C-alpha atoms as an extended CHARMM CRD file, in Angstrom:
* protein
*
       239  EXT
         1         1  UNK       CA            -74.4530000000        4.8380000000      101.8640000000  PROA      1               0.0000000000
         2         2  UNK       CA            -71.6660000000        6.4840000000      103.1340000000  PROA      2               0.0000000000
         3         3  UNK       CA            -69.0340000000        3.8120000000      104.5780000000  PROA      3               0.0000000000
         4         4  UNK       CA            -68.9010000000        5.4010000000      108.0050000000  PROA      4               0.0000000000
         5         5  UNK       CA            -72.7110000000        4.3480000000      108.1680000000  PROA      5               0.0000000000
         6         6  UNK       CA            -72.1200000000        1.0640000000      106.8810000000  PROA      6               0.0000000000
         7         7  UNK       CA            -71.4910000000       -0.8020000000      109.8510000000  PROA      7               0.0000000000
         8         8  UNK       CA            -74.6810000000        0.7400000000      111.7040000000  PROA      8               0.0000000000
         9         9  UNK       CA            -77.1580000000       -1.5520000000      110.4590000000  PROA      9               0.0000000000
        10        10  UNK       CA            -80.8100000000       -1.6140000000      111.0840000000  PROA      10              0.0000000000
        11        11  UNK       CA            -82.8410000000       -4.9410000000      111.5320000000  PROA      11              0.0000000000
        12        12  UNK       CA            -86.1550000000       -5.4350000000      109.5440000000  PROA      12              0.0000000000
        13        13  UNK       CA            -89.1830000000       -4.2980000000      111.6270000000  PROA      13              0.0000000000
        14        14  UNK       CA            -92.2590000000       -6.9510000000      112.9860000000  PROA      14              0.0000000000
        15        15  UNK       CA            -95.5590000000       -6.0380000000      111.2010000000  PROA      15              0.0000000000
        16        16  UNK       CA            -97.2150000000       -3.9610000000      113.9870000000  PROA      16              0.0000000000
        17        17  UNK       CA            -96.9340000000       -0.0520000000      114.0750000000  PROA      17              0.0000000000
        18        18  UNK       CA            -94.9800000000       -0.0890000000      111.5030000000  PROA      18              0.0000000000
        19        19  UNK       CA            -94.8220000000        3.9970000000      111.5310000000  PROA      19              0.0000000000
        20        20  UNK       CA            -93.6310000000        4.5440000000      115.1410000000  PROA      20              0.0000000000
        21        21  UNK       CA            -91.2850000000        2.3130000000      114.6370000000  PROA      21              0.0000000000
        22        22  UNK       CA            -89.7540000000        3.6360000000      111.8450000000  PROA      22              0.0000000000
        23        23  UNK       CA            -89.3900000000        6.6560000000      113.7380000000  PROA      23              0.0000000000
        24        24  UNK       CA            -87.6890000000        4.5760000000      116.2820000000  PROA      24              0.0000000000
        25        25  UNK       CA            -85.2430000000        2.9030000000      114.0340000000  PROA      25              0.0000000000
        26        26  UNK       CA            -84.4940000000        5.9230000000      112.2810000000  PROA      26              0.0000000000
        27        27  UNK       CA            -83.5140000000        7.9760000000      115.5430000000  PROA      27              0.0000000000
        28        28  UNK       CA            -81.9860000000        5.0660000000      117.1030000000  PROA      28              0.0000000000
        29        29  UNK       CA            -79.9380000000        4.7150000000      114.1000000000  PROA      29              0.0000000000
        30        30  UNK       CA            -79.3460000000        8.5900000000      113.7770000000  PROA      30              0.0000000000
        31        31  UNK       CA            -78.2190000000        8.7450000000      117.8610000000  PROA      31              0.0000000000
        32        32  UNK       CA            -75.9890000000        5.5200000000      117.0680000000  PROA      32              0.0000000000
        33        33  UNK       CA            -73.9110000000        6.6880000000      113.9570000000  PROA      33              0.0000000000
        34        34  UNK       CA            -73.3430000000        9.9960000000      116.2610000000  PROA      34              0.0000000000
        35        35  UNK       CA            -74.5780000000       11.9530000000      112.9620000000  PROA      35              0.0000000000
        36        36  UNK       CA            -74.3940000000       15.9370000000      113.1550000000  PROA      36              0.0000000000
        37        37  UNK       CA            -76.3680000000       18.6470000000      111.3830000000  PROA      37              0.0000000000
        38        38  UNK       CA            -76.4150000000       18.7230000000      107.7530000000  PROA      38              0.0000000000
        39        39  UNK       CA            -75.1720000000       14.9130000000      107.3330000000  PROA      39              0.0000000000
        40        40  UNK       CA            -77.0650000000       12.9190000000      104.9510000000  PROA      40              0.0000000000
        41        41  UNK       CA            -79.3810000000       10.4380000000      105.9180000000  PROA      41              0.0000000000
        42        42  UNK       CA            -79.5470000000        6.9580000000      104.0340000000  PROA      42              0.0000000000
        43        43  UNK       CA            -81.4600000000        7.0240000000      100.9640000000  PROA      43              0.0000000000
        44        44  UNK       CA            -85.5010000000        6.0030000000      100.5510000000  PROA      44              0.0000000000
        45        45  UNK       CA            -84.4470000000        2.8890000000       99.2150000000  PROA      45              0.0000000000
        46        46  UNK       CA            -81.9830000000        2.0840000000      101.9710000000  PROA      46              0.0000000000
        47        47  UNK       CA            -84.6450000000        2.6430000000      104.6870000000  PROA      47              0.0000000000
        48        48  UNK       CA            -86.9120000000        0.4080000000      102.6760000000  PROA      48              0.0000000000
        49        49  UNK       CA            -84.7610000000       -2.3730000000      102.2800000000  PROA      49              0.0000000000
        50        50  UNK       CA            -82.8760000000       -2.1660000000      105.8620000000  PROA      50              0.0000000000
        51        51  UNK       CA            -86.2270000000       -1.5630000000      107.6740000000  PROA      51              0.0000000000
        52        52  UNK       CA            -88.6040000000       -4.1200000000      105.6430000000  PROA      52              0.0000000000
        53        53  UNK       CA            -91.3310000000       -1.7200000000      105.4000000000  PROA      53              0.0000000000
        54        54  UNK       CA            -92.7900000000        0.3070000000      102.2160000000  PROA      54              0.0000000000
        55        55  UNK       CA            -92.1360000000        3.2110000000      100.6060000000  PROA      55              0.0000000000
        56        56  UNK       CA            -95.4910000000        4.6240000000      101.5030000000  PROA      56              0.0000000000
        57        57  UNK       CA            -94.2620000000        4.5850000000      105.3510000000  PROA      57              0.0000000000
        58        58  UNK       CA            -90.7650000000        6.2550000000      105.2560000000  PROA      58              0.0000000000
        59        59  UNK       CA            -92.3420000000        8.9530000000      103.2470000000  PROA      59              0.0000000000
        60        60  UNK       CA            -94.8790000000        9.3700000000      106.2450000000  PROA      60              0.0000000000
        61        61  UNK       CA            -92.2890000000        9.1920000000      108.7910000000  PROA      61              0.0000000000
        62        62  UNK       CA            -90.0010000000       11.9600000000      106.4950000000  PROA      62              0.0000000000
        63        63  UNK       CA            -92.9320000000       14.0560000000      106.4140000000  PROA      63              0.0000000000
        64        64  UNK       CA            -93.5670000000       14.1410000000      110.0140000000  PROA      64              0.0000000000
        65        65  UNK       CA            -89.6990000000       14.6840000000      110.8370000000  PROA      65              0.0000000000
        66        66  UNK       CA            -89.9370000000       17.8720000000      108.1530000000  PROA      66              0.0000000000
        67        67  UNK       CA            -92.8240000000       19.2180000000      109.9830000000  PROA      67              0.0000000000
        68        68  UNK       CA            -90.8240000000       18.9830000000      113.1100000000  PROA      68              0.0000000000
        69        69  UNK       CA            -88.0500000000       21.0750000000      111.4440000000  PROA      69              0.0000000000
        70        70  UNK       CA            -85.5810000000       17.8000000000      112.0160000000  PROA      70              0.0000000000
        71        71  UNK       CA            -84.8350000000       16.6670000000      108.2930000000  PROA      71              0.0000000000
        72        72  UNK       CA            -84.8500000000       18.7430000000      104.9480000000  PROA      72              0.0000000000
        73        73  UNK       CA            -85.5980000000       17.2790000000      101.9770000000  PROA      73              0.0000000000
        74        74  UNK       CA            -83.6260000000       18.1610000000       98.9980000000  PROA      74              0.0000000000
        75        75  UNK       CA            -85.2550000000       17.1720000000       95.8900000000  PROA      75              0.0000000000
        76        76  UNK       CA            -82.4120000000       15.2820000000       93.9010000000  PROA      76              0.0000000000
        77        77  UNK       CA            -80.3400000000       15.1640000000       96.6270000000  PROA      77              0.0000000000
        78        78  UNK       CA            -81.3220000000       13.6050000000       99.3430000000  PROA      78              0.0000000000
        79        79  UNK       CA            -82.8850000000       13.9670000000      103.2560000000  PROA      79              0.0000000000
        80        80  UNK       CA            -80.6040000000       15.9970000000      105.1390000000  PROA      80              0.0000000000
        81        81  UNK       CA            -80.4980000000       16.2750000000      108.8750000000  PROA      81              0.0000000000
        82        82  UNK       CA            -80.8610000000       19.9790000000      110.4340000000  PROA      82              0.0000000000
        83        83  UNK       CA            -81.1460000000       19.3000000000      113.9860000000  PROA      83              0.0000000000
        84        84  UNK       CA            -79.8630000000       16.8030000000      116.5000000000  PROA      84              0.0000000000
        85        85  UNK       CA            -81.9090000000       13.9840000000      117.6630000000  PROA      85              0.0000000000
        86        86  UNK       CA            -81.7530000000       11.3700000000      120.2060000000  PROA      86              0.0000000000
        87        87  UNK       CA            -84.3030000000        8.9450000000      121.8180000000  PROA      87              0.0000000000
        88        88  UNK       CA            -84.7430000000       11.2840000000      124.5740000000  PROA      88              0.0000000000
        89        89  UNK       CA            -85.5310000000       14.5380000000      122.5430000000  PROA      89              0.0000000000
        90        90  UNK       CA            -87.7880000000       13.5150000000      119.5450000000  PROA      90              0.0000000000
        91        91  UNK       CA            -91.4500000000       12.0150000000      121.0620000000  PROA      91              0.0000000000
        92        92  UNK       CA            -93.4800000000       14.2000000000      123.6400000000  PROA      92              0.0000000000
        93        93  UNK       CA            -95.6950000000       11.7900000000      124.7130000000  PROA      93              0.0000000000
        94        94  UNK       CA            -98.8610000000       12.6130000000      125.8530000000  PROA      94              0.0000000000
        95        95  UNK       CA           -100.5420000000       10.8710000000      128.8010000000  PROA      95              0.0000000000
        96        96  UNK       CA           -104.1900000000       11.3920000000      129.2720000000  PROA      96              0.0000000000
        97        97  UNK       CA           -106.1370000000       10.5360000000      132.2740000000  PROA      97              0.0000000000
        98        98  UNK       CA           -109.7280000000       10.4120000000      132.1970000000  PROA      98              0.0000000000
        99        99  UNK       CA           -112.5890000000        8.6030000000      133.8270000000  PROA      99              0.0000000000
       100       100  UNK       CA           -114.2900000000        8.2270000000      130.1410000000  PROA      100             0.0000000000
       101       101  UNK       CA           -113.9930000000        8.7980000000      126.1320000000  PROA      101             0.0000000000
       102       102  UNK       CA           -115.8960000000       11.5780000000      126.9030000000  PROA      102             0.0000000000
       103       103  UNK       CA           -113.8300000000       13.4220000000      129.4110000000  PROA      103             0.0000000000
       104       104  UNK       CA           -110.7700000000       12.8470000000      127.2190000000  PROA      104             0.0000000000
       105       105  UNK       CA           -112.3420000000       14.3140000000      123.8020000000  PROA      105             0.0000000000
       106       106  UNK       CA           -113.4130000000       17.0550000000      125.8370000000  PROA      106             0.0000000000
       107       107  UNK       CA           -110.1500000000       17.4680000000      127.2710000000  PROA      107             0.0000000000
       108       108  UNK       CA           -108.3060000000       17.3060000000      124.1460000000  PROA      108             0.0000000000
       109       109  UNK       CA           -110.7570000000       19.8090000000      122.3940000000  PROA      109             0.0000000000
       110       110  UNK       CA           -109.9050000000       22.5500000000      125.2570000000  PROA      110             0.0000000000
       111       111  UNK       CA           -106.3360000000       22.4700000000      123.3350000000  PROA      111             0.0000000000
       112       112  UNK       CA           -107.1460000000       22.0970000000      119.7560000000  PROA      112             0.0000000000
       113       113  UNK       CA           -109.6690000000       25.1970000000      120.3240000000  PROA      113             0.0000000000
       114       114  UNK       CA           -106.7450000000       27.5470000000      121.8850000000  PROA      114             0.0000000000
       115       115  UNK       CA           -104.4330000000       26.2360000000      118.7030000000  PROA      115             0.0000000000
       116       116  UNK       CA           -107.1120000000       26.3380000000      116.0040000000  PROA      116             0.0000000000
       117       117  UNK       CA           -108.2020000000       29.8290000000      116.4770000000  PROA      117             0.0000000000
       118       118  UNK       CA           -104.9970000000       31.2670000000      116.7220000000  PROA      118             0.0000000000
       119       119  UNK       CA           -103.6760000000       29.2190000000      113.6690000000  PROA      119             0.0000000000
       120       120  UNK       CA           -106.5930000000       30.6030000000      111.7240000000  PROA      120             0.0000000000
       121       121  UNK       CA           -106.3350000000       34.0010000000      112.7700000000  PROA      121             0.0000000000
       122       122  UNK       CA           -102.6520000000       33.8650000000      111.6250000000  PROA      122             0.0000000000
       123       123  UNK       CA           -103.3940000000       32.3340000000      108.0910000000  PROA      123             0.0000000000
       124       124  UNK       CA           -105.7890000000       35.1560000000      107.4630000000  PROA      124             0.0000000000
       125       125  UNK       CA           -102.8210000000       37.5840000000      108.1940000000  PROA      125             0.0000000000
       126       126  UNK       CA           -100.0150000000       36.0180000000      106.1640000000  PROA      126             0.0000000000
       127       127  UNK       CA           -101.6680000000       33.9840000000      103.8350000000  PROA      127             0.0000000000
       128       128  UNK       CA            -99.5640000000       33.9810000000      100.0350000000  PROA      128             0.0000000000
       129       129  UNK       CA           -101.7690000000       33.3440000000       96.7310000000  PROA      129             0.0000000000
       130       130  UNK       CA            -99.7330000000       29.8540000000       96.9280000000  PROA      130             0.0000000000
       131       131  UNK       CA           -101.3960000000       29.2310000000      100.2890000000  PROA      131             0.0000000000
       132       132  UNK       CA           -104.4470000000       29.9030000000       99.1590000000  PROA      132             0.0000000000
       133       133  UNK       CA           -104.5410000000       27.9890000000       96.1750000000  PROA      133             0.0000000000
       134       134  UNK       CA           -103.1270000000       24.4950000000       98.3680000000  PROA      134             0.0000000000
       135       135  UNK       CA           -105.7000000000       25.0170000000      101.1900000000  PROA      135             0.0000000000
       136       136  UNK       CA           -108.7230000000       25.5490000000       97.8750000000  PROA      136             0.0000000000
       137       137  UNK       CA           -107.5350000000       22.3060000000       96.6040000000  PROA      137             0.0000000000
       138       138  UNK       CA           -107.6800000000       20.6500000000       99.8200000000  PROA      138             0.0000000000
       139       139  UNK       CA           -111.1310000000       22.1740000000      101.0430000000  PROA      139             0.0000000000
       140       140  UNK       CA           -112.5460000000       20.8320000000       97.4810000000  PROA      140             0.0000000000
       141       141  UNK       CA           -110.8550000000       17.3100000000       98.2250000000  PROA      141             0.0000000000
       142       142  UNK       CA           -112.0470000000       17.0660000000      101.3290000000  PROA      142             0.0000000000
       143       143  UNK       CA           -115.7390000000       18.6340000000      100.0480000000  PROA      143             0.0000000000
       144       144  UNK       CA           -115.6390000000       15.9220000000       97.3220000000  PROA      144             0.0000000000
       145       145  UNK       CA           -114.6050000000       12.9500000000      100.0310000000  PROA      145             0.0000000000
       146       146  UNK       CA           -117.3810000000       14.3100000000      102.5610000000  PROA      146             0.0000000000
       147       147  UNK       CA           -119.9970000000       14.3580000000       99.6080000000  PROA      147             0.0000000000
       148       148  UNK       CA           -119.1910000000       10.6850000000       98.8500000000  PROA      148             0.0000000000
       149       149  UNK       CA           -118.9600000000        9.1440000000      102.1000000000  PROA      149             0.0000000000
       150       150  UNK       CA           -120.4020000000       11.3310000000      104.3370000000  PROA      150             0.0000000000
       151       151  UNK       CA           -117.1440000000       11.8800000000      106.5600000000  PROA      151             0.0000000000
       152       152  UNK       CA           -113.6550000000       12.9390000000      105.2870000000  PROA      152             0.0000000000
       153       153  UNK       CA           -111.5500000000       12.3490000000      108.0920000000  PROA      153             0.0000000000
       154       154  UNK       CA           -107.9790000000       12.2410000000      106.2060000000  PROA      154             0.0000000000
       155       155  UNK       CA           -108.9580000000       15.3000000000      103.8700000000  PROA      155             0.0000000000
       156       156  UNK       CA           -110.3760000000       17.1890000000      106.5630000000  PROA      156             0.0000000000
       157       157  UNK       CA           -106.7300000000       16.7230000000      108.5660000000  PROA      157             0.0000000000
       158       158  UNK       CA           -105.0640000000       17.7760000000      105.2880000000  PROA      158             0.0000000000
       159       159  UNK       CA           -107.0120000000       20.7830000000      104.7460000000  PROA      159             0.0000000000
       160       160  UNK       CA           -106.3150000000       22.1010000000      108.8030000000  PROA      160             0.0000000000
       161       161  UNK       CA           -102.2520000000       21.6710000000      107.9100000000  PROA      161             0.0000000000
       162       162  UNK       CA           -102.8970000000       23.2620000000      105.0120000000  PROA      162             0.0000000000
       163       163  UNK       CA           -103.8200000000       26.5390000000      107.5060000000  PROA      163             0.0000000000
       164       164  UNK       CA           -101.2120000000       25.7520000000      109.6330000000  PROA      164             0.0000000000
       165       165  UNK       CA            -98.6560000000       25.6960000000      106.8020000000  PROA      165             0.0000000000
       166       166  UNK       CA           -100.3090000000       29.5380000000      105.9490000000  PROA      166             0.0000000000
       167       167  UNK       CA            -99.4540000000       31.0290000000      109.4650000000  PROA      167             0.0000000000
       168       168  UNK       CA            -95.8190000000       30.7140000000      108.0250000000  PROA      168             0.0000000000
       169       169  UNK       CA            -95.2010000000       29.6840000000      111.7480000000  PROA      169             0.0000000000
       170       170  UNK       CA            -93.8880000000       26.0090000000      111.7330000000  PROA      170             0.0000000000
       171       171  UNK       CA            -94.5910000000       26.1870000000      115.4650000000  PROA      171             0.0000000000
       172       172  UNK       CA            -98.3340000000       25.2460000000      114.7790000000  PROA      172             0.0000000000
       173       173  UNK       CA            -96.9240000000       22.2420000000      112.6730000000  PROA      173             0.0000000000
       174       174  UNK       CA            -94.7800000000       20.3460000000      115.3150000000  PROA      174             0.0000000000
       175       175  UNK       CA            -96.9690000000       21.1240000000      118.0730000000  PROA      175             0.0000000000
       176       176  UNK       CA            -99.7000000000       19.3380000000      116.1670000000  PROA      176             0.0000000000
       177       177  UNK       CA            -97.2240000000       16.5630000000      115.1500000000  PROA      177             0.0000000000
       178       178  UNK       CA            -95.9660000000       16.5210000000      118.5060000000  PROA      178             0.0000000000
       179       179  UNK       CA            -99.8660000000       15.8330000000      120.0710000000  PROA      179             0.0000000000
       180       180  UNK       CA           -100.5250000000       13.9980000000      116.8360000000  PROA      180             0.0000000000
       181       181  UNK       CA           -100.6730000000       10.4310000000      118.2800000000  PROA      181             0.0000000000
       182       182  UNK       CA           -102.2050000000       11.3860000000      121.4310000000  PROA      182             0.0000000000
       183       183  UNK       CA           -104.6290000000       12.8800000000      119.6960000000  PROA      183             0.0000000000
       184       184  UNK       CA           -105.5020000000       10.3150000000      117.0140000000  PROA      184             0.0000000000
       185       185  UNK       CA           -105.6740000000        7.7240000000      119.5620000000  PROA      185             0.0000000000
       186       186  UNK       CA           -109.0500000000        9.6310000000      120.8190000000  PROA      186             0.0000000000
       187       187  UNK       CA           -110.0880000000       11.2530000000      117.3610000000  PROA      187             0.0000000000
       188       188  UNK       CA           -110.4520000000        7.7170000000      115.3120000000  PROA      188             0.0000000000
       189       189  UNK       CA           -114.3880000000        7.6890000000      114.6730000000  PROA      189             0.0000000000
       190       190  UNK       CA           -115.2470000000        8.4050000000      118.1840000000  PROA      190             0.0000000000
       191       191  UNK       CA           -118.2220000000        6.2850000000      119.5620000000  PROA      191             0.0000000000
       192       192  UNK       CA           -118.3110000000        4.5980000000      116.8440000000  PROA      192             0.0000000000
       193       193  UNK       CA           -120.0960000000        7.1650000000      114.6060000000  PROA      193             0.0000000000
       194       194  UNK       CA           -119.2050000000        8.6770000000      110.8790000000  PROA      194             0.0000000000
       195       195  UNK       CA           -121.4150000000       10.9190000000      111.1630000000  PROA      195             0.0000000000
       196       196  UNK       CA           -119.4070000000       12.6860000000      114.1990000000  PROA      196             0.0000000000
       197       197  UNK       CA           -118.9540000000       16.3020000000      113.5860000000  PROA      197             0.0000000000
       198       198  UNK       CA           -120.4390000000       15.9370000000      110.3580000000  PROA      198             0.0000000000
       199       199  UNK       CA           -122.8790000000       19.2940000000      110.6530000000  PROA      199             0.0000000000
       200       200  UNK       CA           -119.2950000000       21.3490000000      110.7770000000  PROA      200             0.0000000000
       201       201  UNK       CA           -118.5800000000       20.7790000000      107.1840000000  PROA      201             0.0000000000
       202       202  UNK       CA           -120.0760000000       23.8110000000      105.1680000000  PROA      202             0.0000000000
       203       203  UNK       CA           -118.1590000000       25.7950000000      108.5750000000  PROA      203             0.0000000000
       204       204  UNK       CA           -114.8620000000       24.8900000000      106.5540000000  PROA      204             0.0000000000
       205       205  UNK       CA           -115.8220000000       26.4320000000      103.1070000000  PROA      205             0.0000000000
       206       206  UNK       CA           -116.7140000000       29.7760000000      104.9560000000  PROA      206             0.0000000000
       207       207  UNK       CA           -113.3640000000       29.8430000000      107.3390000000  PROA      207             0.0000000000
       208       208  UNK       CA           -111.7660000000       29.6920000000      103.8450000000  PROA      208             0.0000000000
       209       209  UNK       CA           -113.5290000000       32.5260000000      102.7340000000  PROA      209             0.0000000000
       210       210  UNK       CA           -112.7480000000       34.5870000000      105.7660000000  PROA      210             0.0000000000
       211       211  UNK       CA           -109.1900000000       33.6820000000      105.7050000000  PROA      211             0.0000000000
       212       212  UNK       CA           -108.8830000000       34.0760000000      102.3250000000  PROA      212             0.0000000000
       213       213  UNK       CA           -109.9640000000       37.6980000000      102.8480000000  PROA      213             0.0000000000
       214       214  UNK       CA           -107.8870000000       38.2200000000      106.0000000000  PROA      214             0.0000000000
       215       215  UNK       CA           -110.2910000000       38.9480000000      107.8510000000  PROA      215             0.0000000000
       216       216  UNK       CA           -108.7830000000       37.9340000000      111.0800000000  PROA      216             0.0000000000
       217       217  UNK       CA           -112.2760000000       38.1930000000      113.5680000000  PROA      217             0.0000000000
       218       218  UNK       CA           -114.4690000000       36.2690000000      110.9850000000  PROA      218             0.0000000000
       219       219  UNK       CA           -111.5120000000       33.6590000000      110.7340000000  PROA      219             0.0000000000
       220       220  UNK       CA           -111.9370000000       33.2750000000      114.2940000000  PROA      220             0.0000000000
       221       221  UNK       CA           -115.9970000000       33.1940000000      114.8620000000  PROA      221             0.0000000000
       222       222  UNK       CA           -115.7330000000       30.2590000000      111.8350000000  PROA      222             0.0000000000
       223       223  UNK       CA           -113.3210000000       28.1820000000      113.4330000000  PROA      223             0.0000000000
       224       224  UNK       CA           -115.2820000000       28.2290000000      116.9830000000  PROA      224             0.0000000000
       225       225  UNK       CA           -118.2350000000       27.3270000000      114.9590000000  PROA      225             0.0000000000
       226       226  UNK       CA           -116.8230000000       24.2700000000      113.8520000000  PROA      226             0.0000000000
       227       227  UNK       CA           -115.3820000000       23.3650000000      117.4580000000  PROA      227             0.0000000000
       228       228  UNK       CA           -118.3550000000       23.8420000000      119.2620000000  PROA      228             0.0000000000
       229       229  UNK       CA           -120.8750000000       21.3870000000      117.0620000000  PROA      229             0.0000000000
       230       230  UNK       CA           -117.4500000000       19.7150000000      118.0900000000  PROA      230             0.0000000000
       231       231  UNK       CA           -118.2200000000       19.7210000000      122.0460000000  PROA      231             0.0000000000
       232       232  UNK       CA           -122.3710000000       19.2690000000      121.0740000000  PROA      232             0.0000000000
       233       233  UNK       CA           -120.9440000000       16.0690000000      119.4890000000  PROA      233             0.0000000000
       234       234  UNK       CA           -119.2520000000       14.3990000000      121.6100000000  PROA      234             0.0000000000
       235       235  UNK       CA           -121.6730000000       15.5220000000      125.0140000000  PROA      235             0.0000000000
       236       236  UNK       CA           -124.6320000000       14.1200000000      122.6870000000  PROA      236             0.0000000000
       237       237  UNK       CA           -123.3660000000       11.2850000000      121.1950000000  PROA      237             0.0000000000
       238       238  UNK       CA           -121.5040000000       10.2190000000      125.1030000000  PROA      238             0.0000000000
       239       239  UNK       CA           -125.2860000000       10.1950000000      126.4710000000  PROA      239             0.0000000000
């Protein structure tokens, strides 16, 4: 580490959260040393050792921060830092009020619908054979996860940023970072059933198809397909 950073040191982290805290310590720590665009940031290992946690969660808290456009990764060199950050800038948070589970999925699904379509609609116009191939290797992963355990919740979420990284818009990216949490916090196996959803899945083979053939309308019609057994979902399954 650069001696400059030296005497900035980070305290090992309590077992709870450990990801949002990460992200804490590493933009408190960021804000403290007064770092500037394009300064290195400490090294995996550092973060590991400093922060008490695993490998497994820096890399998750790097990936989110790359989505977000904030750090670049340089393979052999290091995480670099592109933007500035601060405590007050980095976290939207979201804050939703609603009488029931219900009324928040509901709620929630009004905004994923308005950035779904148009994310799909945009893959199908820009999509690169190298976006094409990642989003067929995550539609078969998530095919293969759904087949043996009848929901694919991860894969499925893997497979969406896979379209999002084919709009070549990283807007779509950090807004869904951004709402991420909020999200998740409402998304997590909602009423307490796997099967949520689950009649969407051949929907995501066929918006592949469409975007893989650009076609832009039929991009659209398959994504609303999968969003509204979406909203029959959650208004049967709230009953």
């Amino acid at each position: 580490m650069d001696q400059t950073l030296e005497k900035h040191v980070m305290a090992p982290l309590p077992v709870i959260d450990r990801v949002r805290q990460v992200e804490g310590a590493l933009v408190e720590f960021v804000e403290r040393a007064d770092l500037k665009p394009g300064s290195r940031l400490p090294a995996e290992r550092e973060l590991m050792s400093a922060l008490g946690v695993g490998r497994s969660t820096i890399r998750e808290v790097i990936r989110k921060f790359q989505a977000l456009g904030i750090i670049d990764s340089r393979k052999g060199s290091g995480n670099y830092l592109l933007k500035p950050i601060s405590t007050a800038t980095v976290h939207m948070p979201i804050s939703i009020e609603a009488e029931s589970l219900r009324d928040a999925l509901l709620m929630t699904l009004e905004v994923r619908r308005g950035i779904e379509v148009e994310a799909s609609m945009a893959a199908a116009r820009r999509r690169t054979e190298d976006d094409i191939e990642t989003m067929r290797i995550r539609l078969e992963e998530m095919e293969r996860v759904h087949l043996a355990e009848g929901t694919s919740g991860k894969a499925d979420l893997a497979f969406h940023l896979s379209i999002y990284d084919a709009t070549h818009n990283s807007l779509f990216k950090q807004l869904l970072e951004q709402m991420r949490e909020g999200f998740e916090r409402f998304w997590s196996k909602p009423f307490d059933r796997p099967d949520f959803a689950s009649r969407s899945f051949p929907f995501h083979r066929t918006l592949f198809d469409a975007i893989v053939a650009g076609d832009t309308s039929a991009a659209r019609q398959e994504t609303l397909k999968i969003l509204a057994i979406v909203e029959e979902d959650i208004k049967d399954m709230s009953k």
